[in-house]
Coordinates of C-alpha atoms and ligand atoms in Angstrom, one line a residue:
X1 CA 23.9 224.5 230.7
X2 CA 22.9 223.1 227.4
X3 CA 19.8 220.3 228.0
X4 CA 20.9 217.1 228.1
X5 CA 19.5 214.6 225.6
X6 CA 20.7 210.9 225.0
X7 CA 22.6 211.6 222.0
X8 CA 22.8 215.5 220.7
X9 CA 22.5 215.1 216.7
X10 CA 21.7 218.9 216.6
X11 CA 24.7 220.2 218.1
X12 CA 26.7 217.6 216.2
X13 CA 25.4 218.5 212.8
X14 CA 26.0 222.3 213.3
X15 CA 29.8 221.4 213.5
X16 CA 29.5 219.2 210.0
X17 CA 26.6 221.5 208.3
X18 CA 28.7 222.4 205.6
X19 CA 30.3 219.5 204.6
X20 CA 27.0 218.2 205.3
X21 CA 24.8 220.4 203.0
X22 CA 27.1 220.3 200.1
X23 CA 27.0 216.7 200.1
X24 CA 23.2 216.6 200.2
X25 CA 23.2 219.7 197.7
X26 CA 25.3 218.0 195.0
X27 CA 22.9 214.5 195.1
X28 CA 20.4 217.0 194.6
X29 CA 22.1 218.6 191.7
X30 CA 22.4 214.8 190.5
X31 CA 18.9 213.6 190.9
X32 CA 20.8 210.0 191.1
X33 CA 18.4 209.3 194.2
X34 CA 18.8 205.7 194.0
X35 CA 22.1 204.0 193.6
X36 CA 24.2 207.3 192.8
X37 CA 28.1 207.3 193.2
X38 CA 27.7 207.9 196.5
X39 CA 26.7 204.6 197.2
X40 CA 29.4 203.4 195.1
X41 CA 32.0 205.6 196.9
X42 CA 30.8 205.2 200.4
X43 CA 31.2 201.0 199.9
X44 CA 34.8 201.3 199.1
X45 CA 35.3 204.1 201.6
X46 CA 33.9 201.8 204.5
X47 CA 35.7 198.9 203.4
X48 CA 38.9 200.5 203.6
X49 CA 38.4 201.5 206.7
X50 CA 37.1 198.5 208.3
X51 CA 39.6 196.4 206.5
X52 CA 37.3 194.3 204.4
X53 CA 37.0 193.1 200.6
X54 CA 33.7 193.9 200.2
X55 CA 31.0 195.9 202.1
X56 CA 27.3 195.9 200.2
X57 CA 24.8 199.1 201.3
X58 CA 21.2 198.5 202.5
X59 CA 18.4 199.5 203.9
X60 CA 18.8 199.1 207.4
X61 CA 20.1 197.3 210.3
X62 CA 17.4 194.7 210.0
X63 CA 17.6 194.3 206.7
X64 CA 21.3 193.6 206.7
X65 CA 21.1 190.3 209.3
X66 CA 18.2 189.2 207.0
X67 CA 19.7 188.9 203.8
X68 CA 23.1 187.9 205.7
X69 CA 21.2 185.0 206.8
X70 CA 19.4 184.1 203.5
X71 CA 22.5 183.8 201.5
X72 CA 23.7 181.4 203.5
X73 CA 21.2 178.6 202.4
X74 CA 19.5 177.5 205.8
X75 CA 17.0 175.5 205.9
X76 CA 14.0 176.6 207.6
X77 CA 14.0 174.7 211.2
X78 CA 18.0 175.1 211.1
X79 CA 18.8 176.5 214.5
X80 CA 20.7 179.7 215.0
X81 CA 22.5 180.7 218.3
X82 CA 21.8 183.9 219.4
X83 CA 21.6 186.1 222.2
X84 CA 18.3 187.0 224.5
X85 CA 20.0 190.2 225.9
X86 CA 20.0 192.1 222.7
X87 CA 17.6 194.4 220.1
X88 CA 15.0 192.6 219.0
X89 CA 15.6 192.9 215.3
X90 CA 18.6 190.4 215.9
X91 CA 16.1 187.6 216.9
X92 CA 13.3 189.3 214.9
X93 CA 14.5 188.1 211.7
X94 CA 15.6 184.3 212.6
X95 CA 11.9 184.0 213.1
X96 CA 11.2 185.7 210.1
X97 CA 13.1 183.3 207.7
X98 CA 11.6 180.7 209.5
X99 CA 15.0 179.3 211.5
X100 CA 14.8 178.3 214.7
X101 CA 16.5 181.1 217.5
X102 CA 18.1 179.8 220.0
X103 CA 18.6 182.3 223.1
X104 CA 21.7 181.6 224.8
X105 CA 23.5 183.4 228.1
X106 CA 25.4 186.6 228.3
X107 CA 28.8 186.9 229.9
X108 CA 27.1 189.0 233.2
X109 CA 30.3 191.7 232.8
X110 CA 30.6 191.9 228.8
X111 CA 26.7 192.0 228.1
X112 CA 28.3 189.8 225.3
X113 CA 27.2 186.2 224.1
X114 CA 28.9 183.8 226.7
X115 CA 31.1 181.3 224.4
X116 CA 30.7 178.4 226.8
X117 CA 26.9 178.8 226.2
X118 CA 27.0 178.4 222.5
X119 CA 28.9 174.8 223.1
X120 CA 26.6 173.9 225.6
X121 CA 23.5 175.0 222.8
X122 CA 24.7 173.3 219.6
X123 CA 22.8 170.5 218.2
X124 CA 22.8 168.6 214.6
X125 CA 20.5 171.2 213.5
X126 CA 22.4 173.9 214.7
X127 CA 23.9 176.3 211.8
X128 CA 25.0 179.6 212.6
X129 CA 25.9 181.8 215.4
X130 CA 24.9 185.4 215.9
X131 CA 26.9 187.4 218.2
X132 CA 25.9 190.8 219.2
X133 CA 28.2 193.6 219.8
X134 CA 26.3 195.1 222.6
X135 CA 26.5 198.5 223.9
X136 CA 29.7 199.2 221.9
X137 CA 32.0 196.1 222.6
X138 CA 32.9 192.9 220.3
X139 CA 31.5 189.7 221.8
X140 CA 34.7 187.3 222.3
X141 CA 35.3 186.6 218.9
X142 CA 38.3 184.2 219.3
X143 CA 36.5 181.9 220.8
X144 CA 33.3 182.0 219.1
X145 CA 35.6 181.6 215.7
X146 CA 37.2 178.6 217.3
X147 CA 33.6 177.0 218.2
X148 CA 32.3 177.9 215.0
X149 CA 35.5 176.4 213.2
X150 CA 34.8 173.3 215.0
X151 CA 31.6 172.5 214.6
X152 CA 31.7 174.1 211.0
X153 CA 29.2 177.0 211.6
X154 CA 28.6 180.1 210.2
X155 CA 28.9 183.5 212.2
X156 CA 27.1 186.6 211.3
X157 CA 28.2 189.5 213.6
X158 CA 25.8 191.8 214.6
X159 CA 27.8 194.9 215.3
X160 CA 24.8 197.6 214.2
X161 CA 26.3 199.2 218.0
X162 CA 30.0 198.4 217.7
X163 CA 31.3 199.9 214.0
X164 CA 34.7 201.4 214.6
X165 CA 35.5 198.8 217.8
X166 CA 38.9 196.9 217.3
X167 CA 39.3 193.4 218.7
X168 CA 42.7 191.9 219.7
X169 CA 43.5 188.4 219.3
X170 CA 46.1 186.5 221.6
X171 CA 48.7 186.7 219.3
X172 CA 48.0 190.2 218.8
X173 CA 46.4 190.9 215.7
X174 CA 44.0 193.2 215.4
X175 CA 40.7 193.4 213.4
X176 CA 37.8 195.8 213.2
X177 CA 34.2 194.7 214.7
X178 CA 32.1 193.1 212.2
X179 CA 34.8 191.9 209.7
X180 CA 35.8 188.2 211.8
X181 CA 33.3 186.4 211.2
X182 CA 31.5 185.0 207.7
X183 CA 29.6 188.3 207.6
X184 CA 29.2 191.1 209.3
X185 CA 25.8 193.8 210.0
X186 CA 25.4 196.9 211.0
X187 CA 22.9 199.5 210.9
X188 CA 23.4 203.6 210.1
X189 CA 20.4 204.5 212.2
X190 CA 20.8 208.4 213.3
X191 CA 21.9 207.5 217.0
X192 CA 24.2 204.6 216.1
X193 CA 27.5 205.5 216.4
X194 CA 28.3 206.2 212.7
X195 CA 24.0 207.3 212.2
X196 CA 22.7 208.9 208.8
X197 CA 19.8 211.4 208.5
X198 CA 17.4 208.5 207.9
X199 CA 17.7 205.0 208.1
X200 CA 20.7 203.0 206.2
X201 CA 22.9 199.6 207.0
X202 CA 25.5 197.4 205.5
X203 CA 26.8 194.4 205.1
X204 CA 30.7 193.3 205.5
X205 CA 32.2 190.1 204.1
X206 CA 35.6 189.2 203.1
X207 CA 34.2 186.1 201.1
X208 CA 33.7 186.9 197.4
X209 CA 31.1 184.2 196.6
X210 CA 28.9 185.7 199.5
X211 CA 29.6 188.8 198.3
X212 CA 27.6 188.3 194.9
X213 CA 25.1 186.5 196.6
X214 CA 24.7 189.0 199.4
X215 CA 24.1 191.8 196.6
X216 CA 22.5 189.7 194.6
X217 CA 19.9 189.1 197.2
X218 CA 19.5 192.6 198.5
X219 CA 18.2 193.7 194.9
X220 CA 15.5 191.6 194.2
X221 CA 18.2 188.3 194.0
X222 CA 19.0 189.8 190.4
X223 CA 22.1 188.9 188.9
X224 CA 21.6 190.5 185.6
X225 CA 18.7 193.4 184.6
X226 CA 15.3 191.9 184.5
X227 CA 16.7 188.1 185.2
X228 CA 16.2 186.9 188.6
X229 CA 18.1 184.0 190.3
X230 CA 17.2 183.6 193.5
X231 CA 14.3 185.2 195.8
X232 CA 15.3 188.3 197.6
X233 CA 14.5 191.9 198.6
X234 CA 14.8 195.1 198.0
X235 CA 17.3 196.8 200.5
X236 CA 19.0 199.7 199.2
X237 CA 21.0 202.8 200.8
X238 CA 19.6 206.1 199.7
X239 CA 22.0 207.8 198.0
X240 CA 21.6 211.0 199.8
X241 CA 22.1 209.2 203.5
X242 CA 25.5 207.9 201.9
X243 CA 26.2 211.2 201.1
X244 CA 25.9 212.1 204.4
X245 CA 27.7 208.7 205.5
X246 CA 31.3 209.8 203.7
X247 CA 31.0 213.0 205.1
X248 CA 30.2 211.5 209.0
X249 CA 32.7 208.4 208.2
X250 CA 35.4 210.3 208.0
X251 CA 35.0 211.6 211.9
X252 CA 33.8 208.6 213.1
X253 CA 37.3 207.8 215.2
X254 CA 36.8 211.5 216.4
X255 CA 33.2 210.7 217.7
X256 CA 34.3 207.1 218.8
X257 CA 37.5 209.3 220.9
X258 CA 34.5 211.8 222.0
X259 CA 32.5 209.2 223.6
X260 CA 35.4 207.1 225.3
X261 CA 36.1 210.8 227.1
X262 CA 32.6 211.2 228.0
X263 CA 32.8 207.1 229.5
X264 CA 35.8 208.1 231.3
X265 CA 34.6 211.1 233.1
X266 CA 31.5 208.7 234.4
X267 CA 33.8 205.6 235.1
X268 CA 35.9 208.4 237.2
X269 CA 32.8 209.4 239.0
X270 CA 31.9 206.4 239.8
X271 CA 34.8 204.3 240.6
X272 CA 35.3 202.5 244.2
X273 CA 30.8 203.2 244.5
X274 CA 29.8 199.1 245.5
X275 CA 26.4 199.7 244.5
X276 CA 27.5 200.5 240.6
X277 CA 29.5 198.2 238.3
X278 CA 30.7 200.6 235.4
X279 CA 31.4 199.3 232.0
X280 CA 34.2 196.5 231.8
X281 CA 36.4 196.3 229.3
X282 CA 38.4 192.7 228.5
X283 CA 41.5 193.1 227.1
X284 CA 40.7 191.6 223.6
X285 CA 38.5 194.3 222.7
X286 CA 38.0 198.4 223.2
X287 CA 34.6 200.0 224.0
X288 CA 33.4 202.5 221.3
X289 CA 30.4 203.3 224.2
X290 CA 27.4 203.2 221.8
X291 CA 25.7 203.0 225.0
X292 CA 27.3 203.6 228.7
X293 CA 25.6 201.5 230.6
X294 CA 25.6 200.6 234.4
X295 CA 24.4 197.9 236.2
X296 CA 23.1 198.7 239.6
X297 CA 23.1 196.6 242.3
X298 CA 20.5 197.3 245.5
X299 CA 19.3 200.3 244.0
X300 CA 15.7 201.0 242.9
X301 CA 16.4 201.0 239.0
X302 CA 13.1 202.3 237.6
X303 CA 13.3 205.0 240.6
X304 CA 16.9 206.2 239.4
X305 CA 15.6 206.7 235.9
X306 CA 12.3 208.8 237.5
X307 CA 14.6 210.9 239.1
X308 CA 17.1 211.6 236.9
X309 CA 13.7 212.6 234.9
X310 CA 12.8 214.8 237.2
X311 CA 16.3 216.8 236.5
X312 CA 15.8 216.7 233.3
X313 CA 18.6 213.8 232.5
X314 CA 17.0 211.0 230.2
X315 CA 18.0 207.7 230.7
X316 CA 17.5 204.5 229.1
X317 CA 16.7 200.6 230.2
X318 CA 18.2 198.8 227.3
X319 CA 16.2 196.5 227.1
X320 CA 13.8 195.9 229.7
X321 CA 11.8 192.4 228.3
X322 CA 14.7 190.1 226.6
X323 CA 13.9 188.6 223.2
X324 CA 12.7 184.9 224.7
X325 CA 10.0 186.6 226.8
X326 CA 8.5 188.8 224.4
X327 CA 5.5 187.2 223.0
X328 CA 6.6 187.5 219.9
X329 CA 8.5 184.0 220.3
X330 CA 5.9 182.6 222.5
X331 CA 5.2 179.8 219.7
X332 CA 8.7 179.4 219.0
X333 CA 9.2 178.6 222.6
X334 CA 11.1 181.3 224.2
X335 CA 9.9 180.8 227.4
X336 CA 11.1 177.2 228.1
X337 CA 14.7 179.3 228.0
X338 CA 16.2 179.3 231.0
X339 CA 18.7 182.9 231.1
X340 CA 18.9 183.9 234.6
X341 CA 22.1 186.1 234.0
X342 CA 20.0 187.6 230.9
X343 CA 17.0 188.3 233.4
X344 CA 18.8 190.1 236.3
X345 CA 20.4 192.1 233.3
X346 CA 17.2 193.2 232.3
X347 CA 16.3 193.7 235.7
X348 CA 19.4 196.0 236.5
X349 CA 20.8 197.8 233.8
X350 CA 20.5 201.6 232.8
X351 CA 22.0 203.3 230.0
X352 CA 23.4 207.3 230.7
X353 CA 23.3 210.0 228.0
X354 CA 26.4 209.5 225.9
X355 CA 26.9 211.4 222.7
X356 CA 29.9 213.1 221.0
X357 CA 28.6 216.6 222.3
X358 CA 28.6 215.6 226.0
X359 CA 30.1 219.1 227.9
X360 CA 31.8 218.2 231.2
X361 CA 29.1 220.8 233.1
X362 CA 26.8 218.2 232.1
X363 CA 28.5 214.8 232.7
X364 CA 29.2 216.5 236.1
X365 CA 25.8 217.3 236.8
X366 CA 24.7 214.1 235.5
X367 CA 26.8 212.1 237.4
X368 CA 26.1 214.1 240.7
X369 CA 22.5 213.3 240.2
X370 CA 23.4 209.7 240.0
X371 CA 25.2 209.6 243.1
X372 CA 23.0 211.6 245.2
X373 CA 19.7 209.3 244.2
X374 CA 22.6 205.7 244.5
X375 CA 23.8 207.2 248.1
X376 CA 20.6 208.8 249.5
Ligands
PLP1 C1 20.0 199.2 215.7 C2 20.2 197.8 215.8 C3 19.7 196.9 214.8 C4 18.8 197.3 213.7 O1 19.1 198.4 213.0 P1 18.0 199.2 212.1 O2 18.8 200.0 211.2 O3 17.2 200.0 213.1 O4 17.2 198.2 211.4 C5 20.0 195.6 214.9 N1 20.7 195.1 216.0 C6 21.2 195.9 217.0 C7 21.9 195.3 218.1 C8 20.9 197.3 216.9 O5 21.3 198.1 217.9

């Protein structure tokens, strides 16, 4: 049996190295390291297939929620509604802009931002919502858009673990993850879902005045050469990772079908177990399984995830400290939050290799190994 890793880039690349190498190869041929047609083509390539106007390249994941967040104008002190159960960099950069986060609760069976939470949290100050597409399903969208409409807020999806992921509204229209709300992140790190060789991340809007300022921001808030308008950063895609992005793009509903199989083999070998809740899915959204995660219930979490170890089967607690009760926002007082259902999350979860490359040898072994350790 092949060893089992969290997510197998090797094996995956040797079935794209050509495409792969030739892409890199011609940006080489090029020399147009920094803002080469690449870019250029892999912008319009993603926004056709995420359905949006206007899609600008950056950095990173982080960066992407950062200069979503300055173009909208907020005022530092403005508050922002936001997850605890999520990556830090979602919270990371509220702080860093100087707005205040405000950690709300998760639904306990989505791992998503809990919509009647967000009512309950918004204030005058309150400006903008950040929903976070955790583990590879959209947050409730429909309702957040409704709260947001109504109290005339701005939303900024965070769906760096959800690209690809359709969500369904009731009267049945559909829309990709990350292109509801006013703008839309996500990040191109190598194990995301649609990953580069390095780091990379974009930004989604379908709002053309955002779109200037969004790009206008991410180089240096530059609207013409040399003349500067605003303050801003400098966040730009490599042109050789978005080589490698319109190559990977193009099988990203492949991979996104390849890990769905893999979730189905463990939701199969789990199903009817009453100490393990397997991913749900709610009807308004599908589950691209960035991560496949469990949530155990009387079992000895940290001793699952030693043994599994000791079979050579990594796991993963994502996360184990949620954002209000990492120091970090100790002066921005995260821990007069109170987020039971956040804490027993972190408390209980554990994440399960789940990769495009996953052989049924090994999700059978892996899931064995589970159940033996759960049912001893
Ligand atoms: C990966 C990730 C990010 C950040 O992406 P980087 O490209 O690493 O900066 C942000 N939010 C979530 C939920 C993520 O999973």
């Amino acid at each position: 049996m092949t060893p089992i890793q969290m997510v197998d880039l090797q094996k995956q690349y040797t079935h794209i190295k050509t495409d792969v190498d030739a892409a890199i190869h011609s940006v080489l041929d090029s020399c147009a390291f920094i803002n080469g047609k690449p870019v250029q083509d892999f912008a319009v390539n993603l926004a056709g297939y995420l359905d949006v106007k206007h899609v600008i390249p950056c950095a990173n994941g982080t960066d992407a929620l950062q200069i979503a967040l300055m173009a909208l104008g907020l005022q530092p002190g403005d508050e922002v509604i936001t997850p605890s159960f999520t990556y830090i960099a979602t919270t990371e950069v509220i702080a860093l802009l100087r707005l205040k986060p405000v950690f709300v609760e998760v639904d306990p069976k989505t791992f998503c931002i809990d919509p009647a939470a967000i009512e309950k949290a918004i204030t005058g100050k309150t400006k903008a919502i950040v929903p976070v597409h955790l583990y590879g399903q959209t947050a409730n969208m429909e309702e957040i858009m409704k709260i947001a409409g109504k109290h005339n807020l701005f939303v900024v999806e965070d769906n760096a673990q959800a690209i690809g992921a359709d969500f369904t509204f009731s009267d049945g229209t559909k829309k990709k993850s990350g292109t509801i709300g006013t703008i839309g992140c996500t990040s191109f790190f190598p194990s995301k879902n649609l990953g580069c060789y390095g780091d990379g991340g974009a930004i989604f809007t379908n709002d053309d005045k955002l779109a200037v300022q969004l790009k206008m921001i991410a180089n240096h808030g530059q609207s013409v050469k040399y003349y500067h308008d605003v303050v801003g950063c400098n966040s730009r895609l490599d042109t050789l990772q978005a080589a490698i992005l319109n190559v990977k793009l193009k099988k990203l509903d492949e991979y996104i079908a390849a890990r769905q199989k893999a979730a189905q083999y463990y939701t199969k070998a789990f199903a009817g177990n009453e100490k393990i809740a397997t991913p749900f899915i709610p009807s308004y959204t599908n589950h691209v399984f960035h991560q496949y995660t469990l949530v155990l219930e009387r079992v000895d979490r940290n001793g699952l995830n030693t043994f599994l170890a000791e079979h050579n089967i990594p796991s993963m607690i994502y996360y184990p400290v949620p954002a209000h009760r990492q120091k970090m926002f100790a002066s921005f007082g995260g821990n007069n939050f109170n987020l039971p259902v956040t804490d027993w999350l972190t408390q209980r979860v554990i994440s399960l290799p789940i990769h495009t490359e996953l052989e049924e040898e090994q999700l059978a072994f892996i899931a064995s190994k589970v159940l033996e350790y759960i049912n001893k």
